[in-house]
């Protein structure tokens, strides 16, 4: 083959490769735009419209058996159908009717109440030939307490309790999701069930019944998201309960939170007081979205005019992204039975596990800055590096390892990060000129100035338990409780690999850090931007 023909073929191949790449980029851009449009279709005014219907006085507080309750169920089925989502109930319909004898005794004083209840279910078929046999469930109860009773009302039995936040808000979210999912260019890989549970207020009857008589194979259910009272977002904070039941879910959530920038609260305790617990009892990981209790809870004042519709739309958009991501992943967060016994005290114990730092110098110093600058040495321990270096009580330390000492914290940070063999500059009583002392410190330096632990619920992360003041980590703004997910843009497999890479990585280090559900990149430098060495 001639040289010119080879050049021509290479040129044509290059053009073809560029065409393929451009096509791939175009498809990716189109998919991204479609997903963005689907997410943006979740709007505050539509959510509020659903809440206003469900929490109208004409719905009579949606107590099971009453006319308004039946209207609410019919409304849900109609909206699912209009959104183009098929039924996921009995015989492919939208309803799963059931009779729960345990719940009848709660309604025995009302002869008009029917003994029948109805879960309302819609189904989105997954796009993956294999994974579509697995299911993600998004649920919310749609019933409420009607006109209230002395047991169910906190202030005025006999007045209609509309339950706008509890739980017309979560139910409205299901309807917006039903409209958003069909707008995706392709359905998520796993199938999704949207379930409006009935009779939650009288014992979680709807979710218990579904688990006892599931409309899809229960072993194929991979995750359950529960929405209950998401309509009163305050101080930008969304509470996520049950995240520890699925290993790795906190990170997944936090990474999706970039689209809404909410402050996420991650309590450790998992209580059996809402529909998600029936699924957890069957070893299915769960996550409960909740914007918190308030004074209107189970009162007649829980009306639609008190809903934070804009905040609600942000919550539902975060849910949409989280469900899509979960349904599309190769691996679902692994179930953790231990979540049932974990408490917020366990979290506090994790963060309290500060390691005992090596006393590298063997001396104590004043916590206040000397008037002339530096800190005063108060005591020198026998047989310590300080004694061997001829450091004395009453010396005023102004420099350690080339760093000017401007505070007690600066002294602490300089000693923690200094090399094993270093120097100190001191002023001593009776001498006019500074004295430079050579010192051989105990132990190895702490490079970043951090200590950490691992959390079984987040195996691919480390949790900072302590940040030494005036160290690279402190200058970068890191805090105890921060979770580190990546180092220099790469994941790490546990704390051992993290420690090895921290010890050898070049300055500056780039850490992917999560705090309160917000993920950002922190650049850790060897010196602060304003640091200047002493003359």
XYZ file of C-alpha atoms in Angstrom:
535
model
C 0.000 0.000 0.000
C 1.391 3.374 -0.995
C 2.354 5.985 1.545
C -0.309 8.377 0.240
C -3.031 5.760 0.560
C -2.015 5.118 4.197
C -2.147 8.838 4.946
C -5.575 9.087 3.270
C -6.935 6.131 5.253
C -5.646 7.595 8.512
C -7.245 10.921 7.634
C -10.588 9.276 6.851
C -10.409 7.206 10.018
C -9.764 10.382 12.008
C -12.802 12.037 10.457
C -14.905 8.991 11.279
C -13.660 8.936 14.885
C -14.483 12.638 15.250
C -17.960 12.010 13.837
C -18.560 9.141 16.285
C -17.325 11.265 19.186
C -19.515 14.197 18.190
C -22.518 11.895 17.877
C -21.830 10.453 21.330
C -21.431 13.926 22.812
C -24.612 15.020 21.098
C -26.561 12.077 22.499
C -25.125 12.719 25.984
C -26.034 16.402 25.762
C -29.541 15.533 24.600
C -29.994 13.064 27.449
C -28.746 15.615 29.966
C -31.137 18.233 28.611
C -34.052 15.784 28.767
C -33.265 14.817 32.342
C -32.987 18.483 33.278
C -36.364 19.161 31.635
C -37.909 16.239 33.532
C -36.552 17.541 36.828
C -37.601 21.100 36.094
C -41.139 19.881 35.339
C -41.535 19.410 39.100
C -42.933 22.832 39.934
C -44.081 24.490 43.109
C -47.433 25.648 41.720
C -48.368 22.142 40.564
C -47.416 20.589 43.873
C -49.461 23.187 45.703
C -52.423 22.552 43.393
C -52.411 18.868 44.326
C -52.134 19.706 48.022
C -55.009 22.183 47.759
C -57.236 19.518 46.265
C -56.294 16.760 48.699
C -56.405 19.051 51.735
C -59.629 20.842 50.840
C -62.452 20.731 53.401
C -64.475 18.724 50.862
C -62.036 15.820 51.260
C -63.183 15.635 54.920
C -59.701 14.997 56.236
C -59.350 11.832 54.085
C -60.307 9.449 56.866
C -60.628 5.943 55.376
C -64.209 5.164 54.429
C -65.522 8.715 54.054
C -66.581 10.301 50.776
C -63.567 12.643 50.667
C -61.169 9.744 51.196
C -62.628 7.910 48.213
C -62.435 11.088 46.108
C -58.771 11.437 47.038
C -58.010 7.873 45.952
C -59.868 8.319 42.685
C -57.997 11.570 42.078
C -54.650 9.808 42.472
C -55.593 7.033 40.066
C -56.838 9.535 37.512
C -53.666 11.611 37.720
C -51.451 8.549 37.369
C -53.388 7.578 34.249
C -53.173 11.081 32.769
C -49.410 11.037 33.305
C -49.191 7.872 31.227
C -48.104 5.569 34.041
C -49.859 2.171 34.042
C -51.426 0.762 37.164
C -49.400 -1.361 39.536
C -52.268 -2.707 41.624
C -54.505 -5.736 41.342
C -54.934 -7.072 37.785
C -52.963 -4.162 36.379
C -55.317 -1.562 37.811
C -54.420 1.315 40.083
C -55.980 -0.018 43.286
C -55.019 -2.640 45.801
C -58.118 -2.958 48.002
C -57.774 -4.684 51.353
C -59.534 -5.336 54.614
C -57.558 -4.969 57.821
C -59.432 -6.203 60.835
C -56.839 -4.744 63.180
C -57.758 -1.302 61.935
C -61.524 -1.615 62.350
C -61.524 -1.254 66.094
C -60.170 2.254 65.683
C -63.232 3.179 63.613
C -65.902 1.216 65.462
C -67.676 4.352 66.665
C -68.343 5.495 63.083
C -70.907 3.238 61.360
C -70.473 5.045 58.020
C -66.895 3.835 57.647
C -66.369 1.023 55.145
C -64.145 -1.860 56.226
C -62.283 -1.612 52.903
C -59.070 0.313 52.284
C -57.213 1.028 49.068
C -53.581 1.473 48.225
C -53.185 3.369 44.941
C -50.271 2.180 42.790
C -48.643 3.201 39.507
C -45.789 1.431 37.745
C -42.945 2.577 35.489
C -41.293 -0.264 33.591
C -37.507 -0.230 33.681
C -35.441 0.000 30.501
C -32.789 -2.641 31.254
C -33.754 -6.138 30.045
C -32.448 -7.712 33.259
C -32.628 -4.994 35.904
C -36.228 -4.093 35.065
C -37.188 -7.148 37.112
C -35.956 -5.244 40.176
C -37.983 -2.462 41.787
C -37.520 0.863 43.519
C -40.539 1.928 45.556
C -41.511 5.517 46.288
C -44.340 5.721 48.783
C -46.450 8.237 50.709
C -49.615 7.757 52.723
C -52.641 9.692 51.500
C -55.062 9.176 54.381
C -55.442 11.473 57.385
C -57.510 11.657 60.587
C -60.779 13.087 59.250
C -62.475 15.276 61.844
C -60.114 14.132 64.530
C -60.760 12.403 67.827
C -59.410 12.747 71.304
C -56.687 10.289 70.306
C -55.789 11.656 66.890
C -56.286 15.416 67.329
C -53.928 17.613 69.295
C -56.316 20.525 69.733
C -59.879 20.413 68.338
C -61.668 17.071 67.859
C -64.698 17.518 65.635
C -63.171 20.045 63.245
C -61.951 18.862 59.865
C -58.230 18.063 59.924
C -57.091 18.557 56.349
C -53.548 17.233 56.741
C -51.952 19.439 54.108
C -48.452 18.624 55.297
C -49.476 15.282 56.815
C -49.535 13.919 54.201
C -51.049 15.642 51.188
C -47.527 16.975 50.676
C -45.937 13.546 50.178
C -48.872 12.384 48.078
C -48.549 15.415 45.811
C -44.890 14.505 45.314
C -45.922 11.118 43.922
C -48.099 12.844 41.332
C -45.305 15.173 40.223
C -42.921 12.229 39.944
C -45.512 10.433 37.829
C -45.406 13.352 35.394
C -41.612 13.753 35.499
C -40.479 10.165 34.873
C -42.159 9.825 31.436
C -40.266 12.939 30.293
C -36.940 11.122 30.578
C -35.411 10.103 27.230
C -35.296 6.561 28.571
C -36.832 5.054 31.694
C -34.431 4.231 34.542
C -32.902 0.758 34.319
C -34.894 -0.633 37.243
C -38.666 -0.461 37.447
C -40.333 1.997 39.798
C -43.541 1.690 41.800
C -45.293 4.787 43.105
C -47.518 3.724 46.019
C -49.997 5.943 47.850
C -50.546 3.979 51.046
C -53.860 3.934 52.848
C -54.624 3.758 56.583
C -51.200 4.862 57.779
C -52.706 6.920 60.572
C -54.359 3.894 62.178
C -51.354 1.601 62.272
C -49.402 1.695 58.982
C -51.994 -0.689 57.581
C -51.470 0.056 53.890
C -47.712 -0.480 53.879
C -48.015 -3.572 56.082
C -50.635 -5.034 53.753
C -48.537 -4.359 50.654
C -45.587 -6.182 52.223
C -47.820 -9.101 53.182
C -49.437 -9.179 49.716
C -46.977 -7.434 47.388
C -48.010 -6.636 43.832
C -44.460 -7.419 42.628
C -42.075 -10.075 44.004
C -40.914 -8.742 47.376
C -37.370 -10.183 47.028
C -36.983 -8.020 43.918
C -37.621 -4.767 45.808
C -34.221 -3.099 46.160
C -35.003 0.219 47.860
C -37.915 2.086 49.404
C -38.227 5.881 49.609
C -40.918 7.248 51.926
C -42.358 10.776 51.832
C -44.209 12.005 54.891
C -44.581 15.679 55.794
C -42.306 17.366 53.242
C -44.269 20.597 52.942
C -42.765 22.777 55.680
C -39.125 23.264 54.685
C -37.521 25.647 57.185
C -33.974 26.967 57.368
C -33.210 25.062 54.147
C -33.048 21.800 56.150
C -34.340 18.410 55.035
C -34.150 15.459 57.419
C -33.295 12.051 55.965
C -34.152 9.140 58.239
C -32.996 5.604 57.587
C -29.966 6.481 55.473
C -27.868 4.052 57.499
C -30.039 1.129 56.358
C -28.300 1.238 52.960
C -24.505 1.413 52.997
C -23.328 4.312 50.856
C -26.667 6.135 50.620
C -25.460 9.300 52.374
C -22.846 9.883 49.703
C -25.289 9.117 46.902
C -27.767 11.621 48.345
C -25.181 14.315 48.935
C -23.866 14.075 45.393
C -27.387 14.477 43.989
C -27.977 17.434 46.321
C -25.877 19.631 44.032
C -29.088 20.361 42.091
C -30.975 21.710 45.136
C -28.269 22.763 47.626
C -30.374 21.874 50.662
C -28.914 21.458 54.121
C -29.332 17.763 54.825
C -29.695 16.394 58.349
C -28.666 12.766 58.826
C -29.929 11.437 62.168
C -28.742 7.941 63.059
C -31.908 6.721 64.754
C -34.381 4.667 62.697
C -37.851 4.464 64.237
C -40.792 2.309 63.230
C -43.299 5.167 63.111
C -43.949 5.483 59.356
C -44.569 3.368 56.249
C -40.912 2.747 55.462
C -40.511 0.492 58.488
C -42.640 -2.290 57.025
C -40.061 -2.532 54.231
C -37.088 -2.334 56.567
C -38.606 -5.267 58.470
C -38.250 -7.268 55.249
C -34.558 -6.349 54.940
C -35.083 -3.650 52.318
C -33.055 -0.449 52.740
C -35.222 2.618 53.259
C -35.017 6.396 53.253
C -37.601 8.701 54.814
C -37.799 12.320 53.546
C -39.153 14.700 56.214
C -39.104 18.472 56.762
C -39.882 18.199 60.462
C -42.732 18.378 62.947
C -44.477 21.665 63.738
C -47.203 23.112 65.949
C -49.892 22.419 63.309
C -49.209 18.673 63.283
C -52.502 16.770 63.784
C -54.482 19.969 64.265
C -57.151 21.630 62.152
C -54.620 24.323 61.223
C -52.580 22.030 58.937
C -53.969 23.659 55.793
C -52.609 24.261 52.304
C -52.001 27.967 52.890
C -49.181 27.039 55.283
C -47.292 24.889 52.779
C -43.866 26.062 51.596
C -44.453 25.104 47.969
C -41.089 26.337 46.689
C -39.240 24.411 49.372
C -41.353 21.389 48.614
C -40.374 21.502 44.940
C -36.689 21.441 45.918
C -37.242 18.401 48.114
C -39.043 16.542 45.317
C -36.368 17.441 42.768
C -33.724 15.994 45.075
C -35.866 12.885 45.439
C -36.248 12.621 41.652
C -32.482 12.720 41.103
C -31.853 10.268 43.949
C -34.417 7.771 42.669
C -33.042 8.005 39.113
C -29.480 7.499 40.333
C -30.458 4.556 42.558
C -32.499 2.908 39.814
C -29.662 3.264 37.296
C -26.699 2.067 39.376
C -25.095 -1.305 38.813
C -25.131 -1.947 42.561
C -27.791 -0.804 45.044
C -26.657 0.365 48.512
C -26.266 -2.751 50.630
C -28.847 -3.402 53.385
C -27.639 -2.915 56.974
C -29.689 -4.611 59.665
C -27.543 -2.792 62.263
C -29.359 0.448 61.437
C -32.269 -0.620 63.630
C -30.204 -0.403 66.816
C -28.114 2.654 65.999
C -28.757 5.950 67.767
C -27.591 9.528 67.655
C -25.471 8.729 70.701
C -23.530 6.367 68.466
C -22.782 9.270 66.151
C -21.558 11.325 69.083
C -19.314 8.476 70.233
C -17.832 8.185 66.753
C -16.908 11.861 66.676
C -15.643 11.752 70.265
C -13.025 9.132 69.398
C -10.158 11.558 69.150
C -6.789 9.824 69.140
C -4.353 10.600 71.891
C -1.820 12.784 70.111
C 1.861 12.153 70.712
C 3.478 14.752 72.975
C 6.240 15.552 70.525
C 7.983 18.241 72.607
C 7.484 17.287 76.261
C 6.680 20.787 77.486
C 3.691 22.956 78.349
C 3.174 26.572 77.441
C 0.833 29.445 78.156
C -2.445 29.633 76.289
C -2.187 33.425 75.968
C 0.193 35.267 73.685
C 3.078 37.081 75.325
C 2.973 40.854 75.092
C 6.155 40.813 72.999
C 4.838 37.962 70.813
C 5.194 34.191 71.051
C 4.237 31.946 73.971
C 5.882 31.344 77.353
C 7.149 27.886 78.234
C 5.712 26.928 81.632
C 7.186 23.497 82.260
C 9.733 21.168 80.673
C 9.362 17.427 81.300
C 12.342 15.347 82.355
C 14.012 13.229 79.659
C 11.985 14.947 76.935
C 12.998 16.416 73.566
C 12.489 19.858 75.152
C 14.980 19.116 77.945
C 17.499 17.610 75.532
C 17.266 20.772 73.407
C 17.914 22.910 76.536
C 14.480 24.532 76.366
C 13.725 26.087 79.761
C 10.740 27.234 81.717
C 10.278 30.973 81.136
C 11.609 30.848 77.558
C 9.464 32.731 75.068
C 9.054 30.704 71.850
C 8.615 32.871 68.762
C 9.331 30.382 66.003
C 9.050 26.615 65.404
C 10.220 24.938 62.181
C 10.371 28.306 60.449
C 6.816 29.266 61.488
C 6.172 32.383 63.517
C 4.293 31.581 66.729
C 1.391 33.988 67.122
C -0.847 31.951 69.426
C -1.061 28.794 71.517
C -2.849 27.146 68.579
C -0.002 28.158 66.265
C 2.410 26.459 68.662
C 0.259 23.319 68.665
C -0.015 23.240 64.878
C 3.671 23.945 64.278
C 4.758 21.116 66.584
C 2.248 18.678 65.051
C 3.460 19.220 61.483
C 7.170 19.903 62.056
C 9.744 17.353 60.836
C 11.294 15.112 63.462
C 14.502 17.125 63.445
C 13.810 20.844 63.480
C 14.618 24.112 65.251
C 13.009 26.593 67.621
C 13.757 30.250 68.175
C 13.336 31.498 71.745
C 13.986 34.575 73.837
C 15.440 33.840 77.271
C 15.451 36.087 80.283
C 18.801 37.820 80.670
C 19.678 37.592 76.959
C 18.994 40.339 74.448
C 19.331 38.242 71.305
C 17.160 35.295 70.249
C 18.524 31.781 70.696
C 18.102 29.028 68.109
C 17.683 25.549 69.562
C 17.914 22.292 67.645
C 15.270 19.783 68.727
C 14.516 16.151 67.880
C 10.748 15.742 68.301
C 8.942 12.568 69.310
C 7.005 10.660 66.659
C 6.274 11.405 63.036
C 4.680 14.666 61.893
C 0.951 14.791 61.248
C 0.995 15.981 57.662
C -2.501 17.443 57.247
C -3.337 17.814 60.917
C -6.349 15.481 60.957
C -7.515 12.319 62.644
C -10.344 10.170 61.300
C -12.488 7.105 61.761
C -14.521 4.967 59.391
C -18.294 4.583 59.482
C -19.762 1.192 58.556
C -22.673 2.956 56.836
C -20.229 4.798 54.532
C -17.425 2.309 53.811
C -15.872 4.364 51.000
C -15.303 7.449 53.146
C -13.478 8.645 56.230
C -15.047 10.822 58.922
C -12.858 13.501 60.475
C -12.869 13.284 64.259
C -10.370 16.054 64.995
C -8.635 18.893 63.162
C -5.535 20.284 64.840
C -5.596 24.097 64.847
C -3.161 25.967 62.638
C -2.436 23.003 60.359
C -3.042 22.620 56.609
C -6.439 21.013 57.266
C -7.497 23.833 59.585
C -6.316 26.486 57.119
C -8.438 24.785 54.453
C -11.512 25.057 56.701
C -11.972 21.358 57.460
C -13.944 20.478 60.589
C -14.652 17.460 62.766
C -17.624 15.603 61.282
C -16.642 16.302 57.670
C -16.662 13.242 55.424
C -13.976 12.819 52.784
C -15.020 10.911 49.646
C -12.153 11.468 47.219
C -8.481 12.405 47.270
C -7.166 14.238 44.222
C -10.270 13.276 42.280
C -10.035 9.551 42.961
C -11.977 7.254 45.289
C -10.115 5.229 47.898
C -10.805 1.778 49.303
C -10.979 2.362 53.049
C -8.939 4.244 55.603
C -5.686 2.337 55.028
C -5.495 3.401 51.391
C -6.549 6.905 52.351
C -3.729 7.116 54.925
C -1.162 5.848 52.408
C -2.206 8.320 49.759
C -2.398 11.252 52.182
C 1.178 10.499 53.213
C 2.569 10.579 49.668
C 0.356 12.972 47.682
C 1.911 16.173 46.400
C 0.867 19.589 47.667
C -1.727 20.930 47.281
C -4.091 18.053 48.015
C -7.639 18.219 46.654
C -10.199 16.596 48.931
C -13.827 15.976 48.008
C -15.608 16.795 51.258
C -19.227 16.500 52.385
C -20.724 18.542 55.188
C -24.474 18.705 55.889
C -25.162 16.983 52.567
C -23.215 19.511 50.496
C -20.243 18.231 48.522
C -17.391 20.520 47.574
C -13.695 20.346 46.736
C -11.249 21.628 49.336
C -7.667 22.447 48.395
C -5.269 21.718 51.244
C -1.973 23.607 51.063
C 1.217 23.171 53.036
C 1.085 26.798 54.129
C -1.759 29.293 54.463
C -2.029 31.918 51.776
C -1.140 34.650 54.279
C 1.726 32.753 55.923
C 5.130 34.382 55.843
C 8.203 32.979 57.517
C 9.863 34.788 60.377
C 12.938 36.750 59.466
